[in-house]
């Protein structure tokens, strides 16, 4: 199944496009000003995401700082992704799907064993795999973003992963505000609604600003 292609952001050109299978991962160094677009090809597919300041990876995505500055637990167009040192690392510039999550965390072998009695492939393992490419590892995993995943919080504080509103072709565009290392795990979770109980592929596209040519 191929999702419809959306136009490139105005003033940007496509620089790469790759389909990441369910359970697969991706990572890249994104220079300041570059954009990455995640496309939920079939719908209801969680994309676990982390980013790090390329100049000092201790300055990595900080979910609490991001929620405090947004005064909201959900990530939407306009939300700035803040780092450990309060650096504005990236920003969500467009999203066709509302309320991305950043409190549910990523799936792991250990949590799947605890919750479902199953030993499975996990986003945590994928993060370790991708981070190794950039000289990082297990200790560098922090509370992450889950694009297209829905974790509503009730008045009494009850929270749980719920059905995602994301439909086939939904996308989110994220721009690097400084040079960053961005990594994703395309979640393989089958035992809760993170991926609609049916993990599916996503497309990762990168964009750079178009050069202005003088004629
Ligand atoms: Zn996962």
JSON list of C-alpha atoms and ligand atoms in Angstrom, two decimals:
[
{"chain": "A", "resi": 1, "resn": "UNK", "atom": "CA", "xyz": [0.00, 0.00, 0.00]},
{"chain": "A", "resi": 2, "resn": "UNK", "atom": "CA", "xyz": [1.41, 3.38, -0.94]},
{"chain": "A", "resi": 3, "resn": "UNK", "atom": "CA", "xyz": [0.09, 6.49, 0.73]},
{"chain": "A", "resi": 4, "resn": "UNK", "atom": "CA", "xyz": [-0.51, 9.62, -1.25]},
{"chain": "A", "resi": 5, "resn": "UNK", "atom": "CA", "xyz": [2.44, 11.95, -1.55]},
{"chain": "A", "resi": 6, "resn": "UNK", "atom": "CA", "xyz": [2.07, 15.40, -0.12]},
{"chain": "A", "resi": 7, "resn": "UNK", "atom": "CA", "xyz": [3.70, 18.37, -1.77]},
{"chain": "A", "resi": 8, "resn": "UNK", "atom": "CA", "xyz": [7.10, 19.38, -0.48]},
{"chain": "A", "resi": 9, "resn": "UNK", "atom": "CA", "xyz": [6.98, 22.20, 2.05]},
{"chain": "A", "resi": 10, "resn": "UNK", "atom": "CA", "xyz": [7.03, 25.54, 0.21]},
{"chain": "A", "resi": 11, "resn": "UNK", "atom": "CA", "xyz": [10.59, 26.59, -0.51]},
{"chain": "A", "resi": 12, "resn": "UNK", "atom": "CA", "xyz": [12.03, 23.14, 0.25]},
{"chain": "A", "resi": 13, "resn": "UNK", "atom": "CA", "xyz": [13.29, 20.32, -1.96]},
{"chain": "A", "resi": 14, "resn": "UNK", "atom": "CA", "xyz": [13.24, 16.59, -1.22]},
{"chain": "A", "resi": 15, "resn": "UNK", "atom": "CA", "xyz": [16.72, 15.30, -0.36]},
{"chain": "A", "resi": 16, "resn": "UNK", "atom": "CA", "xyz": [15.96, 11.70, 0.66]},
{"chain": "A", "resi": 17, "resn": "UNK", "atom": "CA", "xyz": [13.04, 9.31, 0.96]},
{"chain": "A", "resi": 18, "resn": "UNK", "atom": "CA", "xyz": [13.07, 5.89, 2.58]},
{"chain": "A", "resi": 19, "resn": "UNK", "atom": "CA", "xyz": [10.38, 3.44, 3.69]},
{"chain": "A", "resi": 20, "resn": "UNK", "atom": "CA", "xyz": [11.01, 2.01, 7.15]},
{"chain": "A", "resi": 21, "resn": "UNK", "atom": "CA", "xyz": [9.40, -1.37, 7.77]},
{"chain": "A", "resi": 22, "resn": "UNK", "atom": "CA", "xyz": [7.53, -2.04, 11.01]},
{"chain": "A", "resi": 23, "resn": "UNK", "atom": "CA", "xyz": [10.18, -2.91, 13.57]},
{"chain": "A", "resi": 24, "resn": "UNK", "atom": "CA", "xyz": [12.79, -1.03, 11.55]},
{"chain": "A", "resi": 25, "resn": "UNK", "atom": "CA", "xyz": [14.71, 2.10, 12.48]},
{"chain": "A", "resi": 26, "resn": "UNK", "atom": "CA", "xyz": [16.30, 5.19, 10.95]},
{"chain": "A", "resi": 27, "resn": "UNK", "atom": "CA", "xyz": [18.69, 7.88, 12.05]},
{"chain": "A", "resi": 28, "resn": "UNK", "atom": "CA", "xyz": [20.42, 10.88, 10.51]},
{"chain": "A", "resi": 29, "resn": "UNK", "atom": "CA", "xyz": [22.38, 14.02, 11.20]},
{"chain": "A", "resi": 30, "resn": "UNK", "atom": "CA", "xyz": [20.14, 16.93, 10.24]},
{"chain": "A", "resi": 31, "resn": "UNK", "atom": "CA", "xyz": [21.77, 20.30, 9.73]},
{"chain": "A", "resi": 32, "resn": "UNK", "atom": "CA", "xyz": [20.02, 23.39, 11.07]},
{"chain": "A", "resi": 33, "resn": "UNK", "atom": "CA", "xyz": [17.14, 24.31, 8.77]},
{"chain": "A", "resi": 34, "resn": "UNK", "atom": "CA", "xyz": [16.64, 20.79, 7.40]},
{"chain": "A", "resi": 35, "resn": "UNK", "atom": "CA", "xyz": [13.25, 19.21, 7.77]},
{"chain": "A", "resi": 36, "resn": "UNK", "atom": "CA", "xyz": [12.21, 15.61, 8.26]},
{"chain": "A", "resi": 37, "resn": "UNK", "atom": "CA", "xyz": [8.74, 14.37, 7.35]},
{"chain": "A", "resi": 38, "resn": "UNK", "atom": "CA", "xyz": [7.30, 11.18, 8.81]},
{"chain": "A", "resi": 39, "resn": "UNK", "atom": "CA", "xyz": [4.44, 9.73, 6.76]},
{"chain": "A", "resi": 40, "resn": "UNK", "atom": "CA", "xyz": [2.13, 7.20, 8.38]},
{"chain": "A", "resi": 41, "resn": "UNK", "atom": "CA", "xyz": [1.56, 5.16, 5.21]},
{"chain": "A", "resi": 42, "resn": "UNK", "atom": "CA", "xyz": [-1.29, 2.94, 6.42]},
{"chain": "A", "resi": 43, "resn": "UNK", "atom": "CA", "xyz": [-2.44, 4.84, 9.55]},
{"chain": "A", "resi": 44, "resn": "UNK", "atom": "CA", "xyz": [-2.28, 4.27, 13.32]},
{"chain": "A", "resi": 45, "resn": "UNK", "atom": "CA", "xyz": [1.47, 3.61, 13.34]},
{"chain": "A", "resi": 46, "resn": "UNK", "atom": "CA", "xyz": [3.57, 4.86, 16.26]},
{"chain": "A", "resi": 47, "resn": "UNK", "atom": "CA", "xyz": [6.94, 6.41, 15.35]},
{"chain": "A", "resi": 48, "resn": "UNK", "atom": "CA", "xyz": [9.18, 6.58, 18.42]},
{"chain": "A", "resi": 49, "resn": "UNK", "atom": "CA", "xyz": [11.53, 9.54, 18.10]},
{"chain": "A", "resi": 50, "resn": "UNK", "atom": "CA", "xyz": [14.52, 11.10, 19.86]},
{"chain": "A", "resi": 51, "resn": "UNK", "atom": "CA", "xyz": [16.84, 13.97, 18.95]},
{"chain": "A", "resi": 52, "resn": "UNK", "atom": "CA", "xyz": [20.18, 15.21, 20.26]},
{"chain": "A", "resi": 53, "resn": "UNK", "atom": "CA", "xyz": [22.18, 18.41, 19.84]},
{"chain": "A", "resi": 54, "resn": "UNK", "atom": "CA", "xyz": [24.92, 17.30, 17.42]},
{"chain": "A", "resi": 55, "resn": "UNK", "atom": "CA", "xyz": [27.38, 19.74, 19.02]},
{"chain": "A", "resi": 56, "resn": "UNK", "atom": "CA", "xyz": [26.92, 18.19, 22.49]},
{"chain": "A", "resi": 57, "resn": "UNK", "atom": "CA", "xyz": [24.76, 15.07, 22.73]},
{"chain": "A", "resi": 58, "resn": "UNK", "atom": "CA", "xyz": [24.26, 15.55, 26.48]},
{"chain": "A", "resi": 59, "resn": "UNK", "atom": "CA", "xyz": [21.84, 18.21, 25.30]},
{"chain": "A", "resi": 60, "resn": "UNK", "atom": "CA", "xyz": [19.16, 15.73, 24.22]},
{"chain": "A", "resi": 61, "resn": "UNK", "atom": "CA", "xyz": [15.37, 15.83, 23.88]},
{"chain": "A", "resi": 62, "resn": "UNK", "atom": "CA", "xyz": [13.74, 16.60, 27.22]},
{"chain": "A", "resi": 63, "resn": "UNK", "atom": "CA", "xyz": [10.04, 15.70, 27.37]},
{"chain": "A", "resi": 64, "resn": "UNK", "atom": "CA", "xyz": [9.39, 17.65, 30.58]},
{"chain": "A", "resi": 65, "resn": "UNK", "atom": "CA", "xyz": [11.01, 20.85, 29.28]},
{"chain": "A", "resi": 66, "resn": "UNK", "atom": "CA", "xyz": [9.03, 20.49, 26.04]},
{"chain": "A", "resi": 67, "resn": "UNK", "atom": "CA", "xyz": [5.68, 20.04, 27.84]},
{"chain": "A", "resi": 68, "resn": "UNK", "atom": "CA", "xyz": [6.39, 22.87, 30.29]},
{"chain": "A", "resi": 69, "resn": "UNK", "atom": "CA", "xyz": [7.23, 25.35, 27.53]},
{"chain": "A", "resi": 70, "resn": "UNK", "atom": "CA", "xyz": [4.19, 24.29, 25.48]},
{"chain": "A", "resi": 71, "resn": "UNK", "atom": "CA", "xyz": [2.01, 24.22, 28.60]},
{"chain": "A", "resi": 72, "resn": "UNK", "atom": "CA", "xyz": [0.53, 21.09, 27.08]},
{"chain": "A", "resi": 73, "resn": "UNK", "atom": "CA", "xyz": [1.11, 17.35, 27.35]},
{"chain": "A", "resi": 74, "resn": "UNK", "atom": "CA", "xyz": [0.40, 16.84, 23.65]},
{"chain": "A", "resi": 75, "resn": "UNK", "atom": "CA", "xyz": [2.67, 17.76, 20.75]},
{"chain": "A", "resi": 76, "resn": "UNK", "atom": "CA", "xyz": [1.18, 19.63, 17.81]},
{"chain": "A", "resi": 77, "resn": "UNK", "atom": "CA", "xyz": [2.20, 21.99, 15.00]},
{"chain": "A", "resi": 78, "resn": "UNK", "atom": "CA", "xyz": [4.07, 24.83, 16.69]},
{"chain": "A", "resi": 79, "resn": "UNK", "atom": "CA", "xyz": [5.46, 22.72, 19.53]},
{"chain": "A", "resi": 80, "resn": "UNK", "atom": "CA", "xyz": [9.19, 23.28, 20.05]},
{"chain": "A", "resi": 81, "resn": "UNK", "atom": "CA", "xyz": [11.20, 20.22, 21.11]},
{"chain": "A", "resi": 82, "resn": "UNK", "atom": "CA", "xyz": [13.51, 21.40, 23.89]},
{"chain": "A", "resi": 83, "resn": "UNK", "atom": "CA", "xyz": [16.74, 19.81, 25.03]},
{"chain": "A", "resi": 84, "resn": "UNK", "atom": "CA", "xyz": [18.26, 19.02, 28.41]},
{"chain": "A", "resi": 85, "resn": "UNK", "atom": "CA", "xyz": [19.92, 22.47, 28.46]},
{"chain": "A", "resi": 86, "resn": "UNK", "atom": "CA", "xyz": [16.73, 24.24, 27.34]},
{"chain": "A", "resi": 87, "resn": "UNK", "atom": "CA", "xyz": [18.02, 24.45, 23.78]},
{"chain": "A", "resi": 88, "resn": "UNK", "atom": "CA", "xyz": [15.34, 24.65, 21.10]},
{"chain": "A", "resi": 89, "resn": "UNK", "atom": "CA", "xyz": [16.43, 21.55, 19.17]},
{"chain": "A", "resi": 90, "resn": "UNK", "atom": "CA", "xyz": [13.59, 21.07, 16.68]},
{"chain": "A", "resi": 91, "resn": "UNK", "atom": "CA", "xyz": [10.07, 22.29, 16.06]},
{"chain": "A", "resi": 92, "resn": "UNK", "atom": "CA", "xyz": [6.96, 20.68, 14.62]},
{"chain": "A", "resi": 93, "resn": "UNK", "atom": "CA", "xyz": [6.15, 22.89, 11.65]},
{"chain": "A", "resi": 94, "resn": "UNK", "atom": "CA", "xyz": [3.15, 20.98, 10.29]},
{"chain": "A", "resi": 95, "resn": "UNK", "atom": "CA", "xyz": [1.06, 18.00, 11.25]},
{"chain": "A", "resi": 96, "resn": "UNK", "atom": "CA", "xyz": [-2.03, 16.48, 9.68]},
{"chain": "A", "resi": 97, "resn": "UNK", "atom": "CA", "xyz": [-2.64, 14.43, 12.84]},
{"chain": "A", "resi": 98, "resn": "UNK", "atom": "CA", "xyz": [-3.31, 16.03, 16.25]},
{"chain": "A", "resi": 99, "resn": "UNK", "atom": "CA", "xyz": [-1.87, 15.36, 19.69]},
{"chain": "A", "resi": 100, "resn": "UNK", "atom": "CA", "xyz": [1.33, 13.37, 19.34]},
{"chain": "A", "resi": 101, "resn": "UNK", "atom": "CA", "xyz": [2.44, 11.75, 22.59]},
{"chain": "A", "resi": 102, "resn": "UNK", "atom": "CA", "xyz": [5.48, 12.26, 24.78]},
{"chain": "A", "resi": 103, "resn": "UNK", "atom": "CA", "xyz": [4.47, 10.60, 28.06]},
{"chain": "A", "resi": 104, "resn": "UNK", "atom": "CA", "xyz": [3.98, 6.97, 26.98]},
{"chain": "A", "resi": 105, "resn": "UNK", "atom": "CA", "xyz": [7.65, 6.17, 26.38]},
{"chain": "A", "resi": 106, "resn": "UNK", "atom": "CA", "xyz": [8.92, 3.37, 24.19]},
{"chain": "A", "resi": 107, "resn": "UNK", "atom": "CA", "xyz": [8.28, -0.36, 24.25]},
{"chain": "A", "resi": 108, "resn": "UNK", "atom": "CA", "xyz": [10.98, -2.68, 25.55]},
{"chain": "A", "resi": 109, "resn": "UNK", "atom": "CA", "xyz": [11.58, -6.41, 25.90]},
{"chain": "A", "resi": 110, "resn": "UNK", "atom": "CA", "xyz": [11.28, -6.00, 29.66]},
{"chain": "A", "resi": 111, "resn": "UNK", "atom": "CA", "xyz": [7.99, -4.07, 29.61]},
{"chain": "A", "resi": 112, "resn": "UNK", "atom": "CA", "xyz": [6.45, -6.42, 27.05]},
{"chain": "A", "resi": 113, "resn": "UNK", "atom": "CA", "xyz": [7.40, -9.36, 29.30]},
{"chain": "A", "resi": 114, "resn": "UNK", "atom": "CA", "xyz": [5.94, -7.61, 32.34]},
{"chain": "A", "resi": 115, "resn": "UNK", "atom": "CA", "xyz": [2.72, -6.47, 30.67]},
{"chain": "A", "resi": 116, "resn": "UNK", "atom": "CA", "xyz": [2.03, -9.16, 28.10]},
{"chain": "A", "resi": 117, "resn": "UNK", "atom": "CA", "xyz": [4.25, -12.11, 29.01]},
{"chain": "A", "resi": 118, "resn": "UNK", "atom": "CA", "xyz": [5.83, -11.90, 25.54]},
{"chain": "A", "resi": 119, "resn": "UNK", "atom": "CA", "xyz": [9.45, -11.49, 24.53]},
{"chain": "A", "resi": 120, "resn": "UNK", "atom": "CA", "xyz": [9.42, -9.28, 21.43]},
{"chain": "A", "resi": 121, "resn": "UNK", "atom": "CA", "xyz": [11.48, -6.94, 19.31]},
{"chain": "A", "resi": 122, "resn": "UNK", "atom": "CA", "xyz": [11.20, -3.41, 20.74]},
{"chain": "A", "resi": 123, "resn": "UNK", "atom": "CA", "xyz": [11.71, 0.29, 20.17]},
{"chain": "A", "resi": 124, "resn": "UNK", "atom": "CA", "xyz": [14.26, 0.33, 22.97]},
{"chain": "A", "resi": 125, "resn": "UNK", "atom": "CA", "xyz": [16.41, -2.19, 21.04]},
{"chain": "A", "resi": 126, "resn": "UNK", "atom": "CA", "xyz": [15.97, -0.10, 17.89]},
{"chain": "A", "resi": 127, "resn": "UNK", "atom": "CA", "xyz": [17.09, 3.06, 19.67]},
{"chain": "A", "resi": 128, "resn": "UNK", "atom": "CA", "xyz": [20.22, 1.25, 20.90]},
{"chain": "A", "resi": 129, "resn": "UNK", "atom": "CA", "xyz": [20.90, 0.08, 17.32]},
{"chain": "A", "resi": 130, "resn": "UNK", "atom": "CA", "xyz": [20.52, 3.57, 15.82]},
{"chain": "A", "resi": 131, "resn": "UNK", "atom": "CA", "xyz": [22.34, 5.44, 18.59]},
{"chain": "A", "resi": 132, "resn": "UNK", "atom": "CA", "xyz": [25.37, 3.16, 18.15]},
{"chain": "A", "resi": 133, "resn": "UNK", "atom": "CA", "xyz": [25.87, 4.73, 14.71]},
{"chain": "A", "resi": 134, "resn": "UNK", "atom": "CA", "xyz": [26.46, 8.06, 16.45]},
{"chain": "A", "resi": 135, "resn": "UNK", "atom": "CA", "xyz": [28.68, 6.82, 19.27]},
{"chain": "A", "resi": 136, "resn": "UNK", "atom": "CA", "xyz": [25.84, 6.63, 21.79]},
{"chain": "A", "resi": 137, "resn": "UNK", "atom": "CA", "xyz": [24.11, 3.75, 23.55]},
{"chain": "A", "resi": 138, "resn": "UNK", "atom": "CA", "xyz": [21.61, 2.50, 26.09]},
{"chain": "A", "resi": 139, "resn": "UNK", "atom": "CA", "xyz": [22.43, 5.23, 28.63]},
{"chain": "A", "resi": 140, "resn": "UNK", "atom": "CA", "xyz": [21.51, 7.89, 26.08]},
{"chain": "A", "resi": 141, "resn": "UNK", "atom": "CA", "xyz": [17.86, 6.81, 25.76]},
{"chain": "A", "resi": 142, "resn": "UNK", "atom": "CA", "xyz": [15.47, 9.25, 27.45]},
{"chain": "A", "resi": 143, "resn": "UNK", "atom": "CA", "xyz": [11.71, 9.76, 27.52]},
{"chain": "A", "resi": 144, "resn": "UNK", "atom": "CA", "xyz": [10.83, 10.02, 23.84]},
{"chain": "A", "resi": 145, "resn": "UNK", "atom": "CA", "xyz": [8.28, 11.42, 21.42]},
{"chain": "A", "resi": 146, "resn": "UNK", "atom": "CA", "xyz": [5.71, 9.06, 19.91]},
{"chain": "A", "resi": 147, "resn": "UNK", "atom": "CA", "xyz": [4.48, 10.57, 16.69]},
{"chain": "A", "resi": 148, "resn": "UNK", "atom": "CA", "xyz": [0.98, 9.38, 15.71]},
{"chain": "A", "resi": 149, "resn": "UNK", "atom": "CA", "xyz": [0.47, 7.70, 19.12]},
{"chain": "A", "resi": 150, "resn": "UNK", "atom": "CA", "xyz": [-2.41, 8.80, 21.35]},
{"chain": "A", "resi": 151, "resn": "UNK", "atom": "CA", "xyz": [-2.16, 8.73, 25.14]},
{"chain": "A", "resi": 152, "resn": "UNK", "atom": "CA", "xyz": [-5.14, 10.60, 26.61]},
{"chain": "A", "resi": 153, "resn": "UNK", "atom": "CA", "xyz": [-4.99, 11.63, 30.26]},
{"chain": "A", "resi": 154, "resn": "UNK", "atom": "CA", "xyz": [-8.26, 11.65, 32.24]},
{"chain": "A", "resi": 155, "resn": "UNK", "atom": "CA", "xyz": [-9.36, 14.10, 34.95]},
{"chain": "A", "resi": 156, "resn": "UNK", "atom": "CA", "xyz": [-8.34, 11.56, 37.57]},
{"chain": "A", "resi": 157, "resn": "UNK", "atom": "CA", "xyz": [-4.92, 11.14, 35.96]},
{"chain": "A", "resi": 158, "resn": "UNK", "atom": "CA", "xyz": [-5.74, 7.87, 34.28]},
{"chain": "A", "resi": 159, "resn": "UNK", "atom": "CA", "xyz": [-3.62, 7.40, 31.16]},
{"chain": "A", "resi": 160, "resn": "UNK", "atom": "CA", "xyz": [-3.30, 4.63, 28.62]},
{"chain": "A", "resi": 161, "resn": "UNK", "atom": "CA", "xyz": [-2.33, 4.10, 25.02]},
{"chain": "A", "resi": 162, "resn": "UNK", "atom": "CA", "xyz": [-5.52, 4.50, 22.98]},
{"chain": "A", "resi": 163, "resn": "UNK", "atom": "CA", "xyz": [-6.54, 4.19, 19.34]},
{"chain": "A", "resi": 164, "resn": "UNK", "atom": "CA", "xyz": [-4.65, 6.70, 17.23]},
{"chain": "A", "resi": 165, "resn": "UNK", "atom": "CA", "xyz": [-6.54, 9.26, 15.13]},
{"chain": "A", "resi": 166, "resn": "UNK", "atom": "CA", "xyz": [-3.83, 8.94, 12.46]},
{"chain": "A", "resi": 167, "resn": "UNK", "atom": "CA", "xyz": [-5.12, 7.87, 9.05]},
{"chain": "A", "resi": 168, "resn": "UNK", "atom": "CA", "xyz": [-3.31, 6.57, 5.96]},
{"chain": "A", "resi": 169, "resn": "UNK", "atom": "CA", "xyz": [-1.09, 9.31, 4.59]},
{"chain": "A", "resi": 170, "resn": "UNK", "atom": "CA", "xyz": [-1.03, 11.46, 7.71]},
{"chain": "A", "resi": 171, "resn": "UNK", "atom": "CA", "xyz": [2.29, 13.20, 8.20]},
{"chain": "A", "resi": 172, "resn": "UNK", "atom": "CA", "xyz": [4.27, 15.36, 10.56]},
{"chain": "A", "resi": 173, "resn": "UNK", "atom": "CA", "xyz": [7.06, 17.80, 9.54]},
{"chain": "A", "resi": 174, "resn": "UNK", "atom": "CA", "xyz": [9.82, 18.58, 12.02]},
{"chain": "A", "resi": 175, "resn": "UNK", "atom": "CA", "xyz": [12.52, 21.20, 11.44]},
{"chain": "A", "resi": 176, "resn": "UNK", "atom": "CA", "xyz": [15.99, 21.23, 12.96]},
{"chain": "A", "resi": 177, "resn": "UNK", "atom": "CA", "xyz": [16.58, 24.52, 14.81]},
{"chain": "A", "resi": 178, "resn": "UNK", "atom": "CA", "xyz": [20.22, 23.59, 15.37]},
{"chain": "A", "resi": 179, "resn": "UNK", "atom": "CA", "xyz": [22.33, 20.71, 14.01]},
{"chain": "A", "resi": 180, "resn": "UNK", "atom": "CA", "xyz": [20.75, 17.55, 15.46]},
{"chain": "A", "resi": 181, "resn": "UNK", "atom": "CA", "xyz": [21.02, 13.79, 15.44]},
{"chain": "A", "resi": 182, "resn": "UNK", "atom": "CA", "xyz": [17.50, 12.40, 14.97]},
{"chain": "A", "resi": 183, "resn": "UNK", "atom": "CA", "xyz": [16.59, 8.73, 15.39]},
{"chain": "A", "resi": 184, "resn": "UNK", "atom": "CA", "xyz": [13.36, 6.77, 15.11]},
{"chain": "A", "resi": 185, "resn": "UNK", "atom": "CA", "xyz": [12.06, 3.32, 15.82]},
{"chain": "A", "resi": 186, "resn": "UNK", "atom": "CA", "xyz": [9.08, 2.28, 13.73]},
{"chain": "A", "resi": 187, "resn": "UNK", "atom": "CA", "xyz": [7.29, 0.56, 16.58]},
{"chain": "A", "resi": 188, "resn": "UNK", "atom": "CA", "xyz": [6.74, -3.22, 16.32]},
{"chain": "A", "resi": 189, "resn": "UNK", "atom": "CA", "xyz": [4.22, -3.30, 19.20]},
{"chain": "A", "resi": 190, "resn": "UNK", "atom": "CA", "xyz": [1.36, -5.79, 18.63]},
{"chain": "A", "resi": 191, "resn": "UNK", "atom": "CA", "xyz": [-0.10, -6.03, 22.12]},
{"chain": "A", "resi": 192, "resn": "UNK", "atom": "CA", "xyz": [-1.57, -2.54, 22.63]},
{"chain": "A", "resi": 193, "resn": "UNK", "atom": "CA", "xyz": [-3.16, 0.06, 20.27]},
{"chain": "A", "resi": 194, "resn": "UNK", "atom": "CA", "xyz": [0.13, 1.95, 19.64]},
{"chain": "A", "resi": 195, "resn": "UNK", "atom": "CA", "xyz": [0.19, 0.55, 16.11]},
{"chain": "A", "resi": 196, "resn": "UNK", "atom": "CA", "xyz": [-3.48, -0.41, 15.81]},
{"chain": "A", "resi": 197, "resn": "UNK", "atom": "CA", "xyz": [-2.42, -3.99, 16.74]},
{"chain": "A", "resi": 198, "resn": "UNK", "atom": "CA", "xyz": [-0.95, -4.15, 13.23]},
{"chain": "A", "resi": 199, "resn": "UNK", "atom": "CA", "xyz": [2.52, -2.57, 12.87]},
{"chain": "A", "resi": 200, "resn": "UNK", "atom": "CA", "xyz": [2.95, -1.04, 9.41]},
{"chain": "A", "resi": 201, "resn": "UNK", "atom": "CA", "xyz": [5.60, 0.85, 7.39]},
{"chain": "A", "resi": 202, "resn": "UNK", "atom": "CA", "xyz": [6.29, 4.57, 7.50]},
{"chain": "A", "resi": 203, "resn": "UNK", "atom": "CA", "xyz": [8.11, 6.82, 5.04]},
{"chain": "A", "resi": 204, "resn": "UNK", "atom": "CA", "xyz": [10.85, 9.16, 6.17]},
{"chain": "A", "resi": 205, "resn": "UNK", "atom": "CA", "xyz": [11.57, 12.09, 3.87]},
{"chain": "A", "resi": 206, "resn": "UNK", "atom": "CA", "xyz": [14.16, 14.80, 4.40]},
{"chain": "A", "resi": 207, "resn": "UNK", "atom": "CA", "xyz": [14.01, 18.27, 2.90]},
{"chain": "A", "resi": 208, "resn": "UNK", "atom": "CA", "xyz": [16.47, 21.13, 2.48]},
{"chain": "A", "resi": 209, "resn": "UNK", "atom": "CA", "xyz": [15.80, 24.76, 1.69]},
{"chain": "A", "resi": 210, "resn": "UNK", "atom": "CA", "xyz": [15.73, 25.41, -2.02]},
{"chain": "A", "resi": 211, "resn": "UNK", "atom": "CA", "xyz": [18.64, 27.44, -3.29]},
{"chain": "A", "resi": 212, "resn": "UNK", "atom": "CA", "xyz": [17.55, 30.74, -4.69]},
{"chain": "A", "resi": 213, "resn": "UNK", "atom": "CA", "xyz": [18.89, 30.97, -8.23]},
{"chain": "A", "resi": 214, "resn": "UNK", "atom": "CA", "xyz": [19.45, 34.40, -9.72]},
{"chain": "A", "resi": 215, "resn": "UNK", "atom": "CA", "xyz": [18.61, 34.76, -13.38]},
{"chain": "B", "resi": 1, "resn": "LIG", "atom": "ZN1", "xyz": [7.51, 0.48, 20.31]}
]
